Amino acid sequence: MNTRCKPGLASFAQAHSKKVGVAAAVPPFSAQLRPNATAAAIVPPTLTMNGVSHGVVVGATANGPRCVAPTEEGSIHDSSPLPQVPGDVHPNCICESRQRSSDELHLQEIQKTLPSHFPHRPTQGKLGRPIQLMANHFSAEIPAGNVYQYDVEIFYENNKEAKIPEKRKYRCISTKINRLVIELLVKKYRLDLSHCIPAIDGRKNLYTRRELKFRERTFAVDLEEDQRVQKFAVKIQYAATVNLDALHTVFENRVNTVPQEVLQAIDIVLRHGPSIKLTPVGQSFFKPPLPNQARPLGGGREVWFGYYTSVRPAQWKPMLNVDMSATAFYEPQPVISFMCKILSDRRREMTAADFRDLRDFQNVPLNKELKGLRIKASIPLY
C-alpha cells in the first residue's frame, strides 16, 4: 500500500522554509508498509526545523497540524491534534524553547551527580632539563583497612540524674572544650572504648581505627577548669564505616573517582593532635608569639602566625599540603589597658583616669568589643 503526503504538507513546508531555516521543502514521499517492519523502514522522513525534530506532519486540521507514528502492526496511528498556536508565533519557537529548557534542567541534574575526576595527562614531558623544586607538600602514606565514623554530642550536665533529651537541638559548646572533654573521656573509659584513641573535629565527627563495642552510648565526664568542676554528658552513636582502600584503588587506576569521605577522615585524624597543643582556627593552627616577637596591630590586637594542612590527591599518591597562615588575636592584657586602646584616637590617648565616668557614646564601642571575650578576674594581694 502506498501512502502519499497530502497537499497541505508541501504548502506548509514551502511557506515556512525561509522563516524557520528548513533546508528545502519536504517533497511528497511514499512508504511501503509491511508487517513486522522496523521503525526506520516505515517512518517517512521527519520535518526538521533548526536541528529540532518535530515528527512527520501529514496534514493540517482546523485545530492545527497532525502527527502520525507507526505502530507495531505496521499501520499508521493518528495522534491527537497539537494545541493551537497564535498566528504571530511559529510552532517551532515553542518547541525549541521547551526542548532547550528541558535539556538545561537535565544537564543541571547530571552535573550535580558528577563525581570529581583526575585530569588526564596527555604525555610525560621530555623537553628541557629536569630541575629540583622546593614544594610545600609532603608524601603521605595512607594505611589500608577501615576507620569508623561516629556522631558525638556534648552537653552541659549540671544534674546527675538528668537525662539527655533525644530531640534536643545540638549546639557546639566550644571546639576547645569539646576536645578536652574527649581527652578526659578516653582516660576515664579506656576499656569501654577498646583502648582506642579517637580523633574528633571539635564538633560532631569522631573517628576510631577499631570498631567500638556499642552502637550508641552516653558517658559522663567531669572537667575541672578555673577552680570549678563542670559536668558534661557525651553521647556517641555509630554513623558509618569508611574504607581507606577506596583511595588506593584510585592510584591503582581501577577507578577515577576520588572518595571525598576518605579525604575528610584523613584530614580530621591529622588535625587532631595539633588542635590539642595549638590554637585551632578553621583549618589552621596558631601558636602564641614570644614576648619579643609580638607584632601589635592596634586596637588591642596582635598577629599570630601558624600553618594550614590539607590532604590532596596527586597523580600517583596522596600528598599533605602545608601552607603558612596568619590571623589576628586579642592581646592578653588588663581590661583597663584594652579600654584605653579601644577609645583612644588620633586627637587624644585615653588613660585609666579617664574611665571614672563613662559616657553613653563610649559604652557602645566598649560593649561591642568586650562581648564574647573571656575575662579572668584577678584579686590583688594585700
C-alpha angles and dihedrals in degrees: 000000000000122000120193130194116261117245090254092072096056093046091045093052095044092049094052103031093096095041100050101029101255108168094222139347113274109252123215111280137194129210127192108224113214131174116263090011118155123248092250091056100047103033112092120226111292125235108248122195119187091340094307118116115222103179128253114314109205101169148334134254134190089271095049139276121332129221128213130201131185121250129214091262092059097252128123117255117206111217125209118281118271117246118273114267122208116254095245094052120069117222090232092064093056093046092049094049092049091047092048095049091047091050092048092052091047091049092050091052091051093049091054091057097042112113125221114268135194113253111247114246111221096211144324117282114251105164122093127014128294117251135184120252133195108231133181096225129088135201114263125203111209116197123227126248133052139311121201123228122211133183112233128193123187121198135178108254112194097160118060093213096044118119126221108247110238094217097039113131111248119233123183107243097197131318090227094050091045091055092048090050092051090050091055090045091056092050094047100041102032093137093047089053092050090245090295122151103214126207119222132189091218094258128049108326120090126173132195131185093222127043114256121237094241135056096208132007141153122222132193118227130180118210119195112205132156092001093303134096121234120194120217135185116214118199116195121188130176114252113167148329115246116205111211091195088074088074093049092054089060093059090044088060092240093118132013100207117102110222104229094191089061093051090049092052092048092049092052093048093050093048096048098082098045091045090063097047098036136039111269120211113176106312095336133086126217136192125204111255122243116260092256092046099052115128111199119208098191130253092069094300135116136187123253124196124214142141140262126221132196135163111232128181112238126194096273107016142357117281132201111229115207120187135171120251138179135195141167124265133180114260116245102245143127116289091241091057090048091051091051091054093047097050098038119103138173093279098051139009113221123229134193091262090063093066098068088099120021121198127217095255088056095049094059098063092038093054090047093052098041095047110107096009120127111239124188119204116228121196114209118232117238 
